[in-house]
Amino acid sequence: MHARATPNQPDAATAAQPPRRAPAARVRRQWLSRRWAPYVFISPFFILFAVFGLFPLLFSIYLSFHRWDPAEGLAAMRFVAFENYLYVLQDDDWFRHSIFNTLWLALVSGLPQHLVALPLAFFFHSALGRWRNAVVGVYFLPFITSTVAISLVFSTLFSRDFGMVNVMLTSLHQVPVLGWLFPSANIDWSQPGYTKWMIAFVVWWRYVGWNAVLYLSAMQTIPRDLYEAATIDGAKPWQQFRHITLPLLKPMIFFAVTLTIIGNLQLFEEPFILTGGTGGIGQAGKTAAMHMYGTAFVDGDFGTASAIAWLLFLLIGAATWANNRLLGKRD
């Protein structure tokens, strides 16, 4: 009798056959899929960045050396070399005026942000306890609120006849001794002497909470042992703030001030809405970003507008470099 092959024991003919190999094309496809699959999955980011980030950036550089009316199509572009830059620097008086306004607003609204945010964050860190998160959330709320909504609300608050700011200031005029510091009549905030102050206050109000949150997050990383040792040695809170908190917050101060420089030199939404898109009387509230927008979309001169954009970029780069030299050094 012949022995019958069991399912677990292949017969001699099957065992003699060599193992099958996958076709070379299939192996190559598998190797390529394993190699390129990660890049395929992250490619949407690079595609979107190339289309909506890199291409506009490079095109604006190219456009800054051309004179172009977009209504006539790309064929109407005319190469003018550095003529747009020379015009902006030498002949565009409104550009110089807008740069002055931008620097003024950056300084007047930016410096108080940090002078208030630093001690405010220290107060949150040392005194509030379990109510800290709720209070910080309230101060942070303006930062996440729509800029358009904030500007519209403040344009109502600064109304000459019915604004609450004028009501408050004229009421404080009745206070004994200190009343002379406040106006006796309503202020017309649209006048050139007041427009920039109004814009600076709105920008300060919106970002002071953001800076306070940044400083508070850095303070929470400082070991409490340092404060306990200083308390045992008899250091008062203001001495602890000066000799412990401020030196250890230097990296965060550098970071926060850098963000303020970049943001304030690009101010657009607040002055645009508060002045009705015109810059106000005498262009008192017109920033460099507003001038660039008007040059491109009102005057239709996209080449000059691109030159303004890159000059503003150089200004931001110079200010950031100066801040790095001032606050970026490590002891």
PDB file of N, CA, C and O in Angstrom, residues 98-107 109-110 203 257-268 287-290 292 308-309 311-321:
ATOM      1  N   SER A  98       3.878 107.895   5.771  1.00  0.00           N
ATOM      2  CA  SER A  98       3.314 106.659   6.322  1.00  0.00           C
ATOM      3  C   SER A  98       4.352 105.910   7.161  1.00  0.00           C
ATOM      4  O   SER A  98       3.995 105.278   8.161  1.00  0.00           O
ATOM      5  N   ILE A  99       5.621 105.977   6.785  1.00  0.00           N
ATOM      6  CA  ILE A  99       6.665 105.339   7.583  1.00  0.00           C
ATOM      7  C   ILE A  99       6.785 106.018   8.941  1.00  0.00           C
ATOM      8  O   ILE A  99       6.942 105.364   9.982  1.00  0.00           O
ATOM      9  N   PHE A 100       6.706 107.353   8.958  1.00  0.00           N
ATOM     10  CA  PHE A 100       6.738 108.067  10.240  1.00  0.00           C
ATOM     11  C   PHE A 100       5.565 107.651  11.115  1.00  0.00           C
ATOM     12  O   PHE A 100       5.735 107.389  12.318  1.00  0.00           O
ATOM     13  N   ASN A 101       4.352 107.591  10.529  1.00  0.00           N
ATOM     14  CA  ASN A 101       3.186 107.162  11.296  1.00  0.00           C
ATOM     15  C   ASN A 101       3.363 105.741  11.826  1.00  0.00           C
ATOM     16  O   ASN A 101       3.000 105.437  12.975  1.00  0.00           O
ATOM     17  N   THR A 102       3.905 104.865  10.995  1.00  0.00           N
ATOM     18  CA  THR A 102       4.087 103.474  11.399  1.00  0.00           C
ATOM     19  C   THR A 102       5.063 103.364  12.558  1.00  0.00           C
ATOM     20  O   THR A 102       4.810 102.640  13.542  1.00  0.00           O
ATOM     21  N   LEU A 103       6.190 104.060  12.476  1.00  0.00           N
ATOM     22  CA  LEU A 103       7.169 104.016  13.557  1.00  0.00           C
ATOM     23  C   LEU A 103       6.608 104.632  14.833  1.00  0.00           C
ATOM     24  O   LEU A 103       6.860 104.134  15.938  1.00  0.00           O
ATOM     25  N   TRP A 104       5.859 105.708  14.690  1.00  0.00           N
ATOM     26  CA  TRP A 104       5.247 106.355  15.860  1.00  0.00           C
ATOM     27  C   TRP A 104       4.278 105.406  16.539  1.00  0.00           C
ATOM     28  O   TRP A 104       4.314 105.241  17.773  1.00  0.00           O
ATOM     29  N   LEU A 105       3.406 104.777  15.768  1.00  0.00           N
ATOM     30  CA  LEU A 105       2.435 103.843  16.339  1.00  0.00           C
ATOM     31  C   LEU A 105       3.121 102.620  16.933  1.00  0.00           C
ATOM     32  O   LEU A 105       2.703 102.112  17.983  1.00  0.00           O
ATOM     33  N   ALA A 106       4.177 102.149  16.259  1.00  0.00           N
ATOM     34  CA  ALA A 106       4.895 100.978  16.772  1.00  0.00           C
ATOM     35  C   ALA A 106       5.505 101.261  18.134  1.00  0.00           C
ATOM     36  O   ALA A 106       5.497 100.402  19.024  1.00  0.00           O
ATOM     37  N   LEU A 107       6.028 102.469  18.314  1.00  0.00           N
ATOM     38  CA  LEU A 107       6.660 102.817  19.581  1.00  0.00           C
ATOM     39  C   LEU A 107       5.632 103.118  20.661  1.00  0.00           C
ATOM     40  O   LEU A 107       5.702 102.583  21.775  1.00  0.00           O
ATOM     41  N   SER A 109       2.394 102.408  20.867  1.00  0.00           N
ATOM     42  CA  SER A 109       1.512 101.305  21.247  1.00  0.00           C
ATOM     43  C   SER A 109       2.291 100.081  21.703  1.00  0.00           C
ATOM     44  O   SER A 109       1.768  99.272  22.478  1.00  0.00           O
ATOM     45  N   GLY A 110       3.531  99.927  21.244  1.00  0.00           N
ATOM     46  CA  GLY A 110       4.294  98.722  21.568  1.00  0.00           C
ATOM     47  C   GLY A 110       4.990  98.774  22.909  1.00  0.00           C
ATOM     48  O   GLY A 110       4.930  97.811  23.694  1.00  0.00           O
ATOM     49  N   VAL A 203      -4.609  99.395  19.673  1.00  0.00           N
ATOM     50  CA  VAL A 203      -3.594  98.358  19.481  1.00  0.00           C
ATOM     51  C   VAL A 203      -3.036  97.913  20.835  1.00  0.00           C
ATOM     52  O   VAL A 203      -2.851  96.707  21.079  1.00  0.00           O
ATOM     53  N   VAL A 257       9.073  91.019  22.356  1.00  0.00           N
ATOM     54  CA  VAL A 257       9.367  92.296  21.705  1.00  0.00           C
ATOM     55  C   VAL A 257       9.548  92.094  20.203  1.00  0.00           C
ATOM     56  O   VAL A 257       9.121  92.935  19.396  1.00  0.00           O
ATOM     57  N   THR A 258      10.137  90.990  19.799  1.00  0.00           N
ATOM     58  CA  THR A 258      10.289  90.706  18.370  1.00  0.00           C
ATOM     59  C   THR A 258       8.930  90.578  17.700  1.00  0.00           C
ATOM     60  O   THR A 258       8.701  91.122  16.607  1.00  0.00           O
ATOM     61  N   LEU A 259       8.003  89.863  18.340  1.00  0.00           N
ATOM     62  CA  LEU A 259       6.654  89.744  17.784  1.00  0.00           C
ATOM     63  C   LEU A 259       5.976  91.108  17.704  1.00  0.00           C
ATOM     64  O   LEU A 259       5.261  91.399  16.732  1.00  0.00           O
ATOM     65  N   THR A 260       6.184  91.948  18.706  1.00  0.00           N
ATOM     66  CA  THR A 260       5.583  93.278  18.697  1.00  0.00           C
ATOM     67  C   THR A 260       6.144  94.121  17.564  1.00  0.00           C
ATOM     68  O   THR A 260       5.399  94.840  16.878  1.00  0.00           O
ATOM     69  N   ILE A 261       7.445  94.063  17.340  1.00  0.00           N
ATOM     70  CA  ILE A 261       8.069  94.827  16.249  1.00  0.00           C
ATOM     71  C   ILE A 261       7.497  94.394  14.903  1.00  0.00           C
ATOM     72  O   ILE A 261       7.092  95.228  14.081  1.00  0.00           O
ATOM     73  N   ILE A 262       7.447  93.095  14.681  1.00  0.00           N
ATOM     74  CA  ILE A 262       6.952  92.589  13.401  1.00  0.00           C
ATOM     75  C   ILE A 262       5.487  92.953  13.202  1.00  0.00           C
ATOM     76  O   ILE A 262       5.075  93.383  12.117  1.00  0.00           O
ATOM     77  N   GLY A 263       4.683  92.799  14.253  1.00  0.00           N
ATOM     78  CA  GLY A 263       3.258  93.086  14.125  1.00  0.00           C
ATOM     79  C   GLY A 263       2.959  94.566  13.982  1.00  0.00           C
ATOM     80  O   GLY A 263       2.154  94.975  13.127  1.00  0.00           O
ATOM     81  N   ASN A 264       3.609  95.409  14.787  1.00  0.00           N
ATOM     82  CA  ASN A 264       3.294  96.838  14.762  1.00  0.00           C
ATOM     83  C   ASN A 264       3.797  97.530  13.505  1.00  0.00           C
ATOM     84  O   ASN A 264       3.219  98.530  13.068  1.00  0.00           O
ATOM     85  N   LEU A 265       4.867  97.034  12.918  1.00  0.00           N
ATOM     86  CA  LEU A 265       5.335  97.636  11.673  1.00  0.00           C
ATOM     87  C   LEU A 265       4.493  97.207  10.475  1.00  0.00           C
ATOM     88  O   LEU A 265       4.665  97.746   9.377  1.00  0.00           O
ATOM     89  N   GLN A 266       3.588  96.253  10.680  1.00  0.00           N
ATOM     90  CA  GLN A 266       2.670  95.835   9.626  1.00  0.00           C
ATOM     91  C   GLN A 266       1.225  96.223   9.938  1.00  0.00           C
ATOM     92  O   GLN A 266       0.294  95.638   9.372  1.00  0.00           O
ATOM     93  N   LEU A 267       1.023  97.188  10.812  1.00  0.00           N
ATOM     94  CA  LEU A 267      -0.334  97.569  11.200  1.00  0.00           C
ATOM     95  C   LEU A 267      -1.178  97.930   9.980  1.00  0.00           C
ATOM     96  O   LEU A 267      -0.783  98.745   9.145  1.00  0.00           O
ATOM     97  N   PHE A 268      -2.353  97.347   9.918  1.00  0.00           N
ATOM     98  CA  PHE A 268      -3.243  97.635   8.797  1.00  0.00           C
ATOM     99  C   PHE A 268      -4.714  97.687   9.230  1.00  0.00           C
ATOM    100  O   PHE A 268      -5.397  98.675   8.986  1.00  0.00           O
ATOM    101  N   THR A 287      -0.705 104.106   7.676  1.00  0.00           N
ATOM    102  CA  THR A 287       0.511 103.339   7.907  1.00  0.00           C
ATOM    103  C   THR A 287       1.125 102.906   6.575  1.00  0.00           C
ATOM    104  O   THR A 287       0.526 103.069   5.513  1.00  0.00           O
ATOM    105  N   ALA A 288       2.324 102.337   6.650  1.00  0.00           N
ATOM    106  CA  ALA A 288       3.002 101.885   5.435  1.00  0.00           C
ATOM    107  C   ALA A 288       2.219 100.779   4.744  1.00  0.00           C
ATOM    108  O   ALA A 288       2.161 100.721   3.512  1.00  0.00           O
ATOM    109  N   ALA A 289       1.606  99.889   5.526  1.00  0.00           N
ATOM    110  CA  ALA A 289       0.801  98.820   4.928  1.00  0.00           C
ATOM    111  C   ALA A 289      -0.426  99.396   4.229  1.00  0.00           C
ATOM    112  O   ALA A 289      -0.823  98.913   3.163  1.00  0.00           O
ATOM    113  N   MET A 290      -1.032 100.424   4.799  1.00  0.00           N
ATOM    114  CA  MET A 290      -2.163 101.071   4.147  1.00  0.00           C
ATOM    115  C   MET A 290      -1.737 101.766   2.861  1.00  0.00           C
ATOM    116  O   MET A 290      -2.453 101.742   1.854  1.00  0.00           O
ATOM    117  N   MET A 292       0.768 100.912   0.956  1.00  0.00           N
ATOM    118  CA  MET A 292       1.019  99.854  -0.020  1.00  0.00           C
ATOM    119  C   MET A 292      -0.291  99.354  -0.620  1.00  0.00           C
ATOM    120  O   MET A 292      -0.395  99.165  -1.841  1.00  0.00           O
ATOM    121  N   ILE A 308       7.291  98.901  -2.279  1.00  0.00           N
ATOM    122  CA  ILE A 308       6.990  99.347  -0.913  1.00  0.00           C
ATOM    123  C   ILE A 308       6.989  98.157   0.043  1.00  0.00           C
ATOM    124  O   ILE A 308       7.503  98.242   1.169  1.00  0.00           O
ATOM    125  N   ALA A 309       6.430  97.033  -0.402  1.00  0.00           N
ATOM    126  CA  ALA A 309       6.374  95.840   0.451  1.00  0.00           C
ATOM    127  C   ALA A 309       7.778  95.366   0.824  1.00  0.00           C
ATOM    128  O   ALA A 309       8.046  95.025   1.987  1.00  0.00           O
ATOM    129  N   LEU A 311      10.587  97.180   0.781  1.00  0.00           N
ATOM    130  CA  LEU A 311      11.240  98.183   1.628  1.00  0.00           C
ATOM    131  C   LEU A 311      10.750  98.057   3.068  1.00  0.00           C
ATOM    132  O   LEU A 311      11.532  98.209   4.018  1.00  0.00           O
ATOM    133  N   LEU A 312       9.458  97.783   3.222  1.00  0.00           N
ATOM    134  CA  LEU A 312       8.931  97.558   4.565  1.00  0.00           C
ATOM    135  C   LEU A 312       9.534  96.296   5.174  1.00  0.00           C
ATOM    136  O   LEU A 312       9.829  96.255   6.379  1.00  0.00           O
ATOM    137  N   PHE A 313       9.753  95.281   4.357  1.00  0.00           N
ATOM    138  CA  PHE A 313      10.405  94.066   4.831  1.00  0.00           C
ATOM    139  C   PHE A 313      11.820  94.369   5.330  1.00  0.00           C
ATOM    140  O   PHE A 313      12.248  93.856   6.376  1.00  0.00           O
ATOM    141  N   LEU A 314      12.548  95.198   4.603  1.00  0.00           N
ATOM    142  CA  LEU A 314      13.899  95.563   5.038  1.00  0.00           C
ATOM    143  C   LEU A 314      13.863  96.347   6.345  1.00  0.00           C
ATOM    144  O   LEU A 314      14.739  96.175   7.204  1.00  0.00           O
ATOM    145  N   LEU A 315      12.859  97.211   6.497  1.00  0.00           N
ATOM    146  CA  LEU A 315      12.721  97.968   7.745  1.00  0.00           C
ATOM    147  C   LEU A 315      12.453  97.023   8.912  1.00  0.00           C
ATOM    148  O   LEU A 315      13.047  97.169   9.992  1.00  0.00           O
ATOM    149  N   ILE A 316      11.568  96.061   8.715  1.00  0.00           N
ATOM    150  CA  ILE A 316      11.272  95.091   9.775  1.00  0.00           C
ATOM    151  C   ILE A 316      12.515  94.269  10.098  1.00  0.00           C
ATOM    152  O   ILE A 316      12.820  93.995  11.273  1.00  0.00           O
ATOM    153  N   GLY A 317      13.265  93.873   9.047  1.00  0.00           N
ATOM    154  CA  GLY A 317      14.486  93.120   9.286  1.00  0.00           C
ATOM    155  C   GLY A 317      15.511  93.916  10.071  1.00  0.00           C
ATOM    156  O   GLY A 317      16.178  93.380  10.974  1.00  0.00           O
ATOM    157  N   ALA A 318      15.654  95.208   9.755  1.00  0.00           N
ATOM    158  CA  ALA A 318      16.605  96.051  10.482  1.00  0.00           C
ATOM    159  C   ALA A 318      16.182  96.223  11.935  1.00  0.00           C
ATOM    160  O   ALA A 318      17.030  96.173  12.851  1.00  0.00           O
ATOM    161  N   ALA A 319      14.884  96.443  12.172  1.00  0.00           N
ATOM    162  CA  ALA A 319      14.407  96.606  13.548  1.00  0.00           C
ATOM    163  C   ALA A 319      14.572  95.318  14.345  1.00  0.00           C
ATOM    164  O   ALA A 319      14.938  95.344  15.529  1.00  0.00           O
ATOM    165  N   THR A 320      14.326  94.177  13.703  1.00  0.00           N
ATOM    166  CA  THR A 320      14.508  92.892  14.381  1.00  0.00           C
ATOM    167  C   THR A 320      15.979  92.648  14.701  1.00  0.00           C
ATOM    168  O   THR A 320      16.324  92.130  15.777  1.00  0.00           O
ATOM    169  N   TRP A 321      16.863  93.024  13.784  1.00  0.00           N
ATOM    170  CA  TRP A 321      18.297  92.880  14.037  1.00  0.00           C
ATOM    171  C   TRP A 321      18.730  93.745  15.214  1.00  0.00           C
ATOM    172  O   TRP A 321      19.506  93.309  16.063  1.00  0.00           O
TER     173      TRP A 321
END
